[in-house]
C-alpha cells in the first residue's frame, strides 16, 4: 500500500515547517560585500551551531544543517527584513542559499504554479523559500509544494498493511506522518517496547546512549541468533559500532519503523526485505527481552 500526508498533516506543516526567523548562510566573502547588516544578527558559524535557540530541531530539520557547505557566517533576521533591502543585495543573499545547499530550497519543477513565486526568489532553476514569501503563497500552492517534496525527496509512501497481529498501542502510529519535527527511529522502538505506557516517548529525538540505557532497563540484551521473534529490536551498526537505524519486530516478517527525524519521515510498517535493502550493508544486531527468574 501507499500512504500520503493527510489534510491535517499538511495544515500543521504549512504552519510550522517554515521557521518564523529567517536564516541566511553566507561566506566570508559575501559578508564583506556592501550589504547593510545593521538590522540583523551576524553569527560566526561555529557559534551558530552551538546556539541554544538555533540548534533546536525545527531549525535543524527545516534548514537541513547537515547539508550546508562553505559558509562562515549566519544572518539571523526578522522574516520581513529580506523584503526591505535593495534588490541586488537580496539577489546575492538568496543566491548564496542555493550555493551552500541548505534546506528550504526546491527545484522549480516542484512547483506547478511557478508564476506565483516572486522572481527574486528563483536562482539557477531553484526556488529559495523564506517565511514572508511563504506566507504570501496560496494555500493550495503550499500543499502542492509540500506533497511534492515528500514524495520526491523523503518518502514514497510505500508500506505494508496493518495485520491483525499489530499491537494495539502501535495502531495510532502505524502508516502515518507526524505533525511535528524530531521523532526518530530510536524513539519509535522505545515506544514500541513500552507497550503504550509511555506514549510521549514516540515524539522524542533519542540518541544512542539513551536508547541503550532504556533497552537495558527494559531487560533487553543482545542475542546470538539469526532468527527473530516477536518483540525483538533489530539494530544496524556501522564499522565503529554506532547505531545507524533500529526497528521493532511485530512478527510475520514485519517491522514498526521510522526512517529519519523529520516530519516527512512517517511511522510505518515495512517488510524485512525493505529494511535490508536500505541497511543491509551494515552489521545486524538483535536485542531481545529477557525473562529472569526472580524466585529463590
PDB file of C-alpha atoms in Angstrom:
ATOM      1  CA  UNK A   1       0.000   0.000   0.000  1.00  0.00           C
ATOM      2  CA  UNK A   2       0.990   3.651  -0.297  1.00  0.00           C
ATOM      3  CA  UNK A   3       0.300   6.482   2.149  1.00  0.00           C
ATOM      4  CA  UNK A   4       0.206  10.248   1.565  1.00  0.00           C
ATOM      5  CA  UNK A   5       0.102  13.179   4.006  1.00  0.00           C
ATOM      6  CA  UNK A   6      -3.387  13.876   5.344  1.00  0.00           C
ATOM      7  CA  UNK A   7      -5.101  17.271   5.284  1.00  0.00           C
ATOM      8  CA  UNK A   8      -4.258  17.604   8.994  1.00  0.00           C
ATOM      9  CA  UNK A   9      -0.595  16.824   8.287  1.00  0.00           C
ATOM     10  CA  UNK A  10      -0.445  19.443   5.561  1.00  0.00           C
ATOM     11  CA  UNK A  11      -2.150  22.053   7.702  1.00  0.00           C
ATOM     12  CA  UNK A  12       0.366  21.550  10.524  1.00  0.00           C
ATOM     13  CA  UNK A  13       3.309  21.543   8.110  1.00  0.00           C
ATOM     14  CA  UNK A  14       2.183  24.706   6.346  1.00  0.00           C
ATOM     15  CA  UNK A  15       2.089  26.482   9.682  1.00  0.00           C
ATOM     16  CA  UNK A  16       5.288  25.125  11.221  1.00  0.00           C
ATOM     17  CA  UNK A  17       7.709  23.876   8.563  1.00  0.00           C
ATOM     18  CA  UNK A  18       8.894  27.370   7.656  1.00  0.00           C
ATOM     19  CA  UNK A  19      10.718  28.908  10.668  1.00  0.00           C
ATOM     20  CA  UNK A  20       9.456  32.303  11.761  1.00  0.00           C
ATOM     21  CA  UNK A  21      13.014  33.600  11.978  1.00  0.00           C
ATOM     22  CA  UNK A  22      14.903  33.789   8.691  1.00  0.00           C
ATOM     23  CA  UNK A  23      18.428  32.388   8.461  1.00  0.00           C
ATOM     24  CA  UNK A  24      20.876  33.181   5.658  1.00  0.00           C
ATOM     25  CA  UNK A  25      24.094  31.189   5.374  1.00  0.00           C
ATOM     26  CA  UNK A  26      26.932  33.137   3.773  1.00  0.00           C
ATOM     27  CA  UNK A  27      30.649  33.015   3.057  1.00  0.00           C
ATOM     28  CA  UNK A  28      33.185  35.434   4.488  1.00  0.00           C
ATOM     29  CA  UNK A  29      33.494  36.993   1.058  1.00  0.00           C
ATOM     30  CA  UNK A  30      29.789  37.799   0.868  1.00  0.00           C
ATOM     31  CA  UNK A  31      29.799  39.120   4.424  1.00  0.00           C
ATOM     32  CA  UNK A  32      32.308  41.773   3.388  1.00  0.00           C
ATOM     33  CA  UNK A  33      30.232  42.934   0.427  1.00  0.00           C
ATOM     34  CA  UNK A  34      28.379  46.221   0.703  1.00  0.00           C
ATOM     35  CA  UNK A  35      25.314  44.825   2.469  1.00  0.00           C
ATOM     36  CA  UNK A  36      23.682  46.627   5.363  1.00  0.00           C
ATOM     37  CA  UNK A  37      23.543  44.185   8.273  1.00  0.00           C
ATOM     38  CA  UNK A  38      22.632  46.783  10.894  1.00  0.00           C
ATOM     39  CA  UNK A  39      19.121  45.343  11.421  1.00  0.00           C
ATOM     40  CA  UNK A  40      20.141  41.685  11.864  1.00  0.00           C
ATOM     41  CA  UNK A  41      22.415  39.433  13.906  1.00  0.00           C
ATOM     42  CA  UNK A  42      25.573  38.129  12.259  1.00  0.00           C
ATOM     43  CA  UNK A  43      26.806  34.905  13.888  1.00  0.00           C
ATOM     44  CA  UNK A  44      30.100  33.144  13.154  1.00  0.00           C
ATOM     45  CA  UNK A  45      29.188  29.633  12.006  1.00  0.00           C
ATOM     46  CA  UNK A  46      30.926  27.866  14.918  1.00  0.00           C
ATOM     47  CA  UNK A  47      28.917  29.912  17.437  1.00  0.00           C
ATOM     48  CA  UNK A  48      25.710  29.432  15.497  1.00  0.00           C
ATOM     49  CA  UNK A  49      25.886  25.635  15.589  1.00  0.00           C
ATOM     50  CA  UNK A  50      26.176  25.629  19.391  1.00  0.00           C
ATOM     51  CA  UNK A  51      23.491  28.274  19.954  1.00  0.00           C
ATOM     52  CA  UNK A  52      20.736  27.054  22.278  1.00  0.00           C
ATOM     53  CA  UNK A  53      17.984  28.522  20.094  1.00  0.00           C
ATOM     54  CA  UNK A  54      19.220  27.715  16.611  1.00  0.00           C
ATOM     55  CA  UNK A  55      20.331  24.173  17.406  1.00  0.00           C
ATOM     56  CA  UNK A  56      16.702  23.250  18.107  1.00  0.00           C
ATOM     57  CA  UNK A  57      15.164  20.560  15.928  1.00  0.00           C
ATOM     58  CA  UNK A  58      12.751  22.807  13.997  1.00  0.00           C
ATOM     59  CA  UNK A  59      15.602  24.941  12.666  1.00  0.00           C
ATOM     60  CA  UNK A  60      17.937  21.985  12.148  1.00  0.00           C
ATOM     61  CA  UNK A  61      15.466  19.955  10.084  1.00  0.00           C
ATOM     62  CA  UNK A  62      13.976  22.771   8.032  1.00  0.00           C
ATOM     63  CA  UNK A  63      17.310  24.303   7.030  1.00  0.00           C
ATOM     64  CA  UNK A  64      18.969  20.844   6.866  1.00  0.00           C
ATOM     65  CA  UNK A  65      22.179  21.886   8.574  1.00  0.00           C
ATOM     66  CA  UNK A  66      23.807  18.549   7.696  1.00  0.00           C
ATOM     67  CA  UNK A  67      23.951  19.540   4.002  1.00  0.00           C
ATOM     68  CA  UNK A  68      25.359  23.062   4.390  1.00  0.00           C
ATOM     69  CA  UNK A  69      28.791  23.712   2.887  1.00  0.00           C
ATOM     70  CA  UNK A  70      31.352  26.519   2.631  1.00  0.00           C
ATOM     71  CA  UNK A  71      29.815  29.108   4.962  1.00  0.00           C
ATOM     72  CA  UNK A  72      31.430  31.317   7.586  1.00  0.00           C
ATOM     73  CA  UNK A  73      28.515  33.315   8.951  1.00  0.00           C
ATOM     74  CA  UNK A  74      24.778  33.041   9.536  1.00  0.00           C
ATOM     75  CA  UNK A  75      22.486  36.043   9.252  1.00  0.00           C
ATOM     76  CA  UNK A  76      19.588  35.848  11.707  1.00  0.00           C
ATOM     77  CA  UNK A  77      16.789  38.186  10.656  1.00  0.00           C
ATOM     78  CA  UNK A  78      13.170  39.107  11.138  1.00  0.00           C
ATOM     79  CA  UNK A  79      11.204  37.477   8.320  1.00  0.00           C
ATOM     80  CA  UNK A  80      10.334  40.866   6.780  1.00  0.00           C
ATOM     81  CA  UNK A  81      13.960  42.035   6.566  1.00  0.00           C
ATOM     82  CA  UNK A  82      14.738  40.333   3.243  1.00  0.00           C
ATOM     83  CA  UNK A  83      11.787  42.174   1.682  1.00  0.00           C
ATOM     84  CA  UNK A  84      13.126  45.563   2.765  1.00  0.00           C
ATOM     85  CA  UNK A  85      16.718  45.503   1.494  1.00  0.00           C
ATOM     86  CA  UNK A  86      17.826  46.636  -2.014  1.00  0.00           C
ATOM     87  CA  UNK A  87      17.115  44.196  -4.854  1.00  0.00           C
ATOM     88  CA  UNK A  88      20.762  43.467  -5.669  1.00  0.00           C
ATOM     89  CA  UNK A  89      21.599  42.666  -2.021  1.00  0.00           C
ATOM     90  CA  UNK A  90      18.532  40.452  -1.823  1.00  0.00           C
ATOM     91  CA  UNK A  91      19.601  38.645  -5.000  1.00  0.00           C
ATOM     92  CA  UNK A  92      23.116  37.960  -3.654  1.00  0.00           C
ATOM     93  CA  UNK A  93      21.833  36.608  -0.339  1.00  0.00           C
ATOM     94  CA  UNK A  94      19.224  34.324  -1.875  1.00  0.00           C
ATOM     95  CA  UNK A  95      21.629  33.041  -4.489  1.00  0.00           C
ATOM     96  CA  UNK A  96      24.073  32.175  -1.699  1.00  0.00           C
ATOM     97  CA  UNK A  97      21.401  29.939  -0.129  1.00  0.00           C
ATOM     98  CA  UNK A  98      21.321  27.849  -3.298  1.00  0.00           C
ATOM     99  CA  UNK A  99      25.110  27.600  -3.456  1.00  0.00           C
ATOM    100  CA  UNK A 100      25.558  26.464   0.161  1.00  0.00           C
ATOM    101  CA  UNK A 101      22.969  23.685  -0.318  1.00  0.00           C
ATOM    102  CA  UNK A 102      20.856  24.473   2.718  1.00  0.00           C
ATOM    103  CA  UNK A 103      17.300  23.252   3.100  1.00  0.00           C
ATOM    104  CA  UNK A 104      14.192  25.230   2.095  1.00  0.00           C
ATOM    105  CA  UNK A 105      15.442  25.346  -1.490  1.00  0.00           C
ATOM    106  CA  UNK A 106      13.462  23.363  -4.074  1.00  0.00           C
ATOM    107  CA  UNK A 107      13.664  22.903  -7.870  1.00  0.00           C
ATOM    108  CA  UNK A 108      11.266  24.993  -9.944  1.00  0.00           C
ATOM    109  CA  UNK A 109       9.878  21.686 -11.244  1.00  0.00           C
ATOM    110  CA  UNK A 110       8.447  21.027  -7.777  1.00  0.00           C
ATOM    111  CA  UNK A 111       6.053  23.956  -8.136  1.00  0.00           C
ATOM    112  CA  UNK A 112       3.106  23.664 -10.515  1.00  0.00           C
ATOM    113  CA  UNK A 113       2.141  27.332 -10.367  1.00  0.00           C
ATOM    114  CA  UNK A 114       5.634  28.813 -10.708  1.00  0.00           C
ATOM    115  CA  UNK A 115       4.139  32.162 -11.755  1.00  0.00           C
ATOM    116  CA  UNK A 116       3.103  32.666  -8.144  1.00  0.00           C
ATOM    117  CA  UNK A 117       6.725  32.665  -6.961  1.00  0.00           C
ATOM    118  CA  UNK A 118       8.367  36.134  -6.856  1.00  0.00           C
ATOM    119  CA  UNK A 119      11.174  36.223  -9.419  1.00  0.00           C
ATOM    120  CA  UNK A 120      13.675  37.449  -6.797  1.00  0.00           C
ATOM    121  CA  UNK A 121      13.425  34.021  -5.142  1.00  0.00           C
ATOM    122  CA  UNK A 122      14.324  31.993  -8.249  1.00  0.00           C
ATOM    123  CA  UNK A 123      18.022  31.284  -8.901  1.00  0.00           C
ATOM    124  CA  UNK A 124      19.597  28.605 -11.111  1.00  0.00           C
ATOM    125  CA  UNK A 125      16.177  26.970 -11.560  1.00  0.00           C
ATOM    126  CA  UNK A 126      15.854  26.697  -7.777  1.00  0.00           C
ATOM    127  CA  UNK A 127      13.324  28.416  -5.530  1.00  0.00           C
ATOM    128  CA  UNK A 128      14.528  29.759  -2.177  1.00  0.00           C
ATOM    129  CA  UNK A 129      11.796  29.554   0.457  1.00  0.00           C
ATOM    130  CA  UNK A 130      11.693  32.162   3.233  1.00  0.00           C
ATOM    131  CA  UNK A 131       8.953  32.888   5.753  1.00  0.00           C
ATOM    132  CA  UNK A 132       7.498  36.129   4.345  1.00  0.00           C
ATOM    133  CA  UNK A 133       7.454  34.762   0.802  1.00  0.00           C
ATOM    134  CA  UNK A 134       5.886  31.502   2.022  1.00  0.00           C
ATOM    135  CA  UNK A 135       3.108  33.391   3.793  1.00  0.00           C
ATOM    136  CA  UNK A 136       2.279  35.192   0.546  1.00  0.00           C
ATOM    137  CA  UNK A 137       1.589  31.959  -1.351  1.00  0.00           C
ATOM    138  CA  UNK A 138      -1.812  30.438  -1.982  1.00  0.00           C
ATOM    139  CA  UNK A 139      -2.744  27.619   0.431  1.00  0.00           C
ATOM    140  CA  UNK A 140      -3.136  25.121  -2.422  1.00  0.00           C
ATOM    141  CA  UNK A 141       0.318  26.028  -3.720  1.00  0.00           C
ATOM    142  CA  UNK A 142       1.821  25.374  -0.283  1.00  0.00           C
ATOM    143  CA  UNK A 143       0.077  21.999  -0.091  1.00  0.00           C
ATOM    144  CA  UNK A 144       1.297  21.076  -3.561  1.00  0.00           C
ATOM    145  CA  UNK A 145       4.911  22.024  -2.784  1.00  0.00           C
ATOM    146  CA  UNK A 146       4.952  20.006   0.434  1.00  0.00           C
ATOM    147  CA  UNK A 147       3.346  16.921  -1.100  1.00  0.00           C
ATOM    148  CA  UNK A 148       5.854  17.005  -3.951  1.00  0.00           C
ATOM    149  CA  UNK A 149       8.799  17.419  -1.571  1.00  0.00           C
ATOM    150  CA  UNK A 150       7.688  14.402   0.446  1.00  0.00           C
ATOM    151  CA  UNK A 151       7.168  12.068  -2.491  1.00  0.00           C
ATOM    152  CA  UNK A 152      10.227  13.181  -4.472  1.00  0.00           C
ATOM    153  CA  UNK A 153      12.797  13.596  -1.688  1.00  0.00           C
ATOM    154  CA  UNK A 154      11.754  11.972   1.553  1.00  0.00           C
ATOM    155  CA  UNK A 155       9.347   9.033   1.350  1.00  0.00           C
ATOM    156  CA  UNK A 156       7.365   7.496  -1.497  1.00  0.00           C
ATOM    157  CA  UNK A 157       4.752   6.235   0.954  1.00  0.00           C
ATOM    158  CA  UNK A 158       5.270   2.526   0.256  1.00  0.00           C
ATOM    159  CA  UNK A 159       4.443   0.395   3.313  1.00  0.00           C
ATOM    160  CA  UNK A 160       2.695  -2.772   4.445  1.00  0.00           C
ATOM    161  CA  UNK A 161      -0.929  -3.012   5.536  1.00  0.00           C
ATOM    162  CA  UNK A 162      -1.502  -3.366   9.267  1.00  0.00           C
ATOM    163  CA  UNK A 163      -2.135  -7.049  10.088  1.00  0.00           C
ATOM    164  CA  UNK A 164      -4.364  -8.401  12.834  1.00  0.00           C
ATOM    165  CA  UNK A 165      -1.311  -9.161  14.950  1.00  0.00           C
ATOM    166  CA  UNK A 166      -0.329  -5.476  15.170  1.00  0.00           C
ATOM    167  CA  UNK A 167      -0.113  -4.492  18.874  1.00  0.00           C
ATOM    168  CA  UNK A 168      -2.944  -2.212  19.951  1.00  0.00           C
ATOM    169  CA  UNK A 169      -0.653   0.599  21.113  1.00  0.00           C
ATOM    170  CA  UNK A 170       1.030   0.817  17.698  1.00  0.00           C
ATOM    171  CA  UNK A 171      -2.192   1.227  15.705  1.00  0.00           C
ATOM    172  CA  UNK A 172      -2.481   5.041  16.180  1.00  0.00           C
ATOM    173  CA  UNK A 173       1.080   5.458  14.881  1.00  0.00           C
ATOM    174  CA  UNK A 174       1.117   2.991  12.016  1.00  0.00           C
ATOM    175  CA  UNK A 175       1.436   4.231   8.438  1.00  0.00           C
ATOM    176  CA  UNK A 176       1.021   7.906   9.277  1.00  0.00           C
ATOM    177  CA  UNK A 177       3.102  11.077   9.152  1.00  0.00           C
ATOM    178  CA  UNK A 178       3.876  13.192  12.209  1.00  0.00           C
ATOM    179  CA  UNK A 179       2.723  16.776  12.729  1.00  0.00           C
ATOM    180  CA  UNK A 180       5.988  17.756  14.437  1.00  0.00           C
ATOM    181  CA  UNK A 181       9.729  17.501  13.912  1.00  0.00           C
ATOM    182  CA  UNK A 182      12.142  15.335  15.850  1.00  0.00           C
ATOM    183  CA  UNK A 183      10.698  11.857  16.314  1.00  0.00           C
ATOM    184  CA  UNK A 184      13.301   9.327  15.177  1.00  0.00           C
ATOM    185  CA  UNK A 185      13.730   5.565  14.757  1.00  0.00           C
ATOM    186  CA  UNK A 186      15.157   5.017  18.235  1.00  0.00           C
ATOM    187  CA  UNK A 187      12.189   6.768  19.855  1.00  0.00           C
ATOM    188  CA  UNK A 188       9.794   4.666  17.767  1.00  0.00           C
ATOM    189  CA  UNK A 189      11.436   1.485  19.069  1.00  0.00           C
ATOM    190  CA  UNK A 190      11.381   2.633  22.705  1.00  0.00           C
ATOM    191  CA  UNK A 191       7.700   3.470  22.442  1.00  0.00           C
ATOM    192  CA  UNK A 192       7.023   0.076  20.880  1.00  0.00           C
ATOM    193  CA  UNK A 193       8.693  -1.827  23.735  1.00  0.00           C
ATOM    194  CA  UNK A 194       6.817   0.248  26.335  1.00  0.00           C
ATOM    195  CA  UNK A 195       3.505  -1.406  25.359  1.00  0.00           C
ATOM    196  CA  UNK A 196       1.905   2.026  25.116  1.00  0.00           C
ATOM    197  CA  UNK A 197       2.659   3.097  28.680  1.00  0.00           C
ATOM    198  CA  UNK A 198       4.952   5.956  27.616  1.00  0.00           C
ATOM    199  CA  UNK A 199       3.327   7.461  24.532  1.00  0.00           C
ATOM    200  CA  UNK A 200       5.187  10.761  24.824  1.00  0.00           C
ATOM    201  CA  UNK A 201       8.472   8.965  24.059  1.00  0.00           C
ATOM    202  CA  UNK A 202       7.496   8.379  20.431  1.00  0.00           C
ATOM    203  CA  UNK A 203       7.766  12.125  19.766  1.00  0.00           C
ATOM    204  CA  UNK A 204      11.313  12.395  21.133  1.00  0.00           C
ATOM    205  CA  UNK A 205      14.638  12.565  19.311  1.00  0.00           C
ATOM    206  CA  UNK A 206      16.523   9.799  21.127  1.00  0.00           C
ATOM    207  CA  UNK A 207      20.304   9.390  20.934  1.00  0.00           C
ATOM    208  CA  UNK A 208      22.246   6.135  21.084  1.00  0.00           C
ATOM    209  CA  UNK A 209      23.355   6.086  24.739  1.00  0.00           C
ATOM    210  CA  UNK A 210      19.853   6.951  25.927  1.00  0.00           C
ATOM    211  CA  UNK A 211      18.475   4.240  23.657  1.00  0.00           C
ATOM    212  CA  UNK A 212      20.826   1.600  25.021  1.00  0.00           C
ATOM    213  CA  UNK A 213      20.132   2.609  28.631  1.00  0.00           C
ATOM    214  CA  UNK A 214      16.407   2.218  28.065  1.00  0.00           C
ATOM    215  CA  UNK A 215      16.856  -1.169  26.394  1.00  0.00           C
ATOM    216  CA  UNK A 216      18.887  -2.361  29.381  1.00  0.00           C
ATOM    217  CA  UNK A 217      16.311  -1.044  31.862  1.00  0.00           C
ATOM    218  CA  UNK A 218      13.641  -2.918  29.897  1.00  0.00           C
ATOM    219  CA  UNK A 219      15.697  -6.134  30.165  1.00  0.00           C
ATOM    220  CA  UNK A 220      16.731  -6.271  26.525  1.00  0.00           C
ATOM    221  CA  UNK A 221      20.041  -7.917  25.711  1.00  0.00           C
ATOM    222  CA  UNK A 222      21.966  -8.775  22.549  1.00  0.00           C
ATOM    223  CA  UNK A 223      21.336 -12.350  21.455  1.00  0.00           C
ATOM    224  CA  UNK A 224      23.433 -14.507  19.165  1.00  0.00           C
ATOM    225  CA  UNK A 225      20.664 -15.538  16.812  1.00  0.00           C
ATOM    226  CA  UNK A 226      19.661 -15.027  13.217  1.00  0.00           C
ATOM    227  CA  UNK A 227      16.029 -15.860  13.825  1.00  0.00           C
ATOM    228  CA  UNK A 228      13.727 -13.062  15.008  1.00  0.00           C
ATOM    229  CA  UNK A 229      10.840 -13.468  17.437  1.00  0.00           C
ATOM    230  CA  UNK A 230       8.001 -11.045  18.099  1.00  0.00           C
ATOM    231  CA  UNK A 231       9.146  -8.174  20.303  1.00  0.00           C
ATOM    232  CA  UNK A 232      12.772  -8.210  19.160  1.00  0.00           C
ATOM    233  CA  UNK A 233      14.615  -4.994  18.366  1.00  0.00           C
ATOM    234  CA  UNK A 234      16.809  -5.069  15.283  1.00  0.00           C
ATOM    235  CA  UNK A 235      19.643  -2.536  15.030  1.00  0.00           C
ATOM    236  CA  UNK A 236      22.082  -1.804  12.215  1.00  0.00           C
ATOM    237  CA  UNK A 237      25.591  -0.690  13.251  1.00  0.00           C
ATOM    238  CA  UNK A 238      28.361   0.933  11.244  1.00  0.00           C
ATOM    239  CA  UNK A 239      32.060  -0.010  11.377  1.00  0.00           C
ATOM    240  CA  UNK A 240      32.668   1.906  14.626  1.00  0.00           C
ATOM    241  CA  UNK A 241      29.630   0.467  16.414  1.00  0.00           C
ATOM    242  CA  UNK A 242      27.297   3.440  16.019  1.00  0.00           C
ATOM    243  CA  UNK A 243      23.644   2.526  15.613  1.00  0.00           C
ATOM    244  CA  UNK A 244      22.513   3.953  12.290  1.00  0.00           C
ATOM    245  CA  UNK A 245      18.994   2.560  12.446  1.00  0.00           C
ATOM    246  CA  UNK A 246      16.702   0.395  14.566  1.00  0.00           C
ATOM    247  CA  UNK A 247      13.246  -1.126  14.148  1.00  0.00           C
ATOM    248  CA  UNK A 248      10.781  -3.163  16.222  1.00  0.00           C
ATOM    249  CA  UNK A 249       9.724  -6.621  15.060  1.00  0.00           C
ATOM    250  CA  UNK A 250       5.985  -7.295  15.337  1.00  0.00           C
ATOM    251  CA  UNK A 251       6.123 -10.743  13.707  1.00  0.00           C
ATOM    252  CA  UNK A 252       5.192 -12.153  10.293  1.00  0.00           C
ATOM    253  CA  UNK A 253       8.272 -10.545   8.679  1.00  0.00           C
ATOM    254  CA  UNK A 254       7.038  -7.027   9.569  1.00  0.00           C
ATOM    255  CA  UNK A 255       8.686  -4.158  11.472  1.00  0.00           C
ATOM    256  CA  UNK A 256       7.403  -0.968  13.065  1.00  0.00           C
ATOM    257  CA  UNK A 257       9.793   1.609  11.664  1.00  0.00           C
ATOM    258  CA  UNK A 258      10.640   5.295  11.182  1.00  0.00           C
ATOM    259  CA  UNK A 259      13.341   6.472   8.815  1.00  0.00           C
ATOM    260  CA  UNK A 260      14.725   9.822   9.955  1.00  0.00           C
ATOM    261  CA  UNK A 261      13.697  12.552  12.373  1.00  0.00           C
ATOM    262  CA  UNK A 262      11.765  14.913  10.086  1.00  0.00           C
ATOM    263  CA  UNK A 263       8.032  15.442   9.673  1.00  0.00           C
ATOM    264  CA  UNK A 264       8.419  13.940   6.207  1.00  0.00           C
ATOM    265  CA  UNK A 265       9.527  10.531   7.571  1.00  0.00           C
ATOM    266  CA  UNK A 266       6.382   8.570   8.545  1.00  0.00           C
ATOM    267  CA  UNK A 267       5.955   5.811  11.077  1.00  0.00           C
ATOM    268  CA  UNK A 268       5.135   2.776   9.012  1.00  0.00           C
ATOM    269  CA  UNK A 269       5.271  -0.976   8.698  1.00  0.00           C
ATOM    270  CA  UNK A 270       7.991  -2.377   6.480  1.00  0.00           C
ATOM    271  CA  UNK A 271       8.901  -5.905   5.486  1.00  0.00           C
ATOM    272  CA  UNK A 272      12.331  -7.240   6.366  1.00  0.00           C
ATOM    273  CA  UNK A 273      13.345  -7.093   2.693  1.00  0.00           C
ATOM    274  CA  UNK A 274      12.731  -3.338   2.514  1.00  0.00           C
ATOM    275  CA  UNK A 275      14.889  -2.725   5.579  1.00  0.00           C
ATOM    276  CA  UNK A 276      17.651  -4.968   4.305  1.00  0.00           C
ATOM    277  CA  UNK A 277      17.659  -3.092   1.010  1.00  0.00           C
ATOM    278  CA  UNK A 278      18.250   0.139   2.914  1.00  0.00           C
ATOM    279  CA  UNK A 279      20.554  -1.049   5.711  1.00  0.00           C
ATOM    280  CA  UNK A 280      21.798  -4.477   4.668  1.00  0.00           C
ATOM    281  CA  UNK A 281      25.396  -3.342   4.196  1.00  0.00           C
ATOM    282  CA  UNK A 282      25.659  -2.703   7.949  1.00  0.00           C
ATOM    283  CA  UNK A 283      26.061  -5.134  10.831  1.00  0.00           C
ATOM    284  CA  UNK A 284      22.786  -6.521  12.216  1.00  0.00           C
ATOM    285  CA  UNK A 285      22.330  -6.877  15.970  1.00  0.00           C
ATOM    286  CA  UNK A 286      19.276  -8.386  17.655  1.00  0.00           C
ATOM    287  CA  UNK A 287      18.161  -7.209  21.098  1.00  0.00           C
ATOM    288  CA  UNK A 288      15.678  -9.483  22.886  1.00  0.00           C
ATOM    289  CA  UNK A 289      13.705  -9.064  26.083  1.00  0.00           C
ATOM    290  CA  UNK A 290      14.971 -11.492  28.703  1.00  0.00           C
ATOM    291  CA  UNK A 291      12.708 -13.073  31.312  1.00  0.00           C
ATOM    292  CA  UNK A 292      14.594 -13.534  34.528  1.00  0.00           C
ATOM    293  CA  UNK A 293      13.550 -15.940  37.279  1.00  0.00           C
ATOM    294  CA  UNK A 294      13.314 -13.891  40.485  1.00  0.00           C
ATOM    295  CA  UNK A 295      12.243 -16.812  42.653  1.00  0.00           C
ATOM    296  CA  UNK A 296      14.722 -18.400  45.106  1.00  0.00           C
TER     297      UNK A 296
END
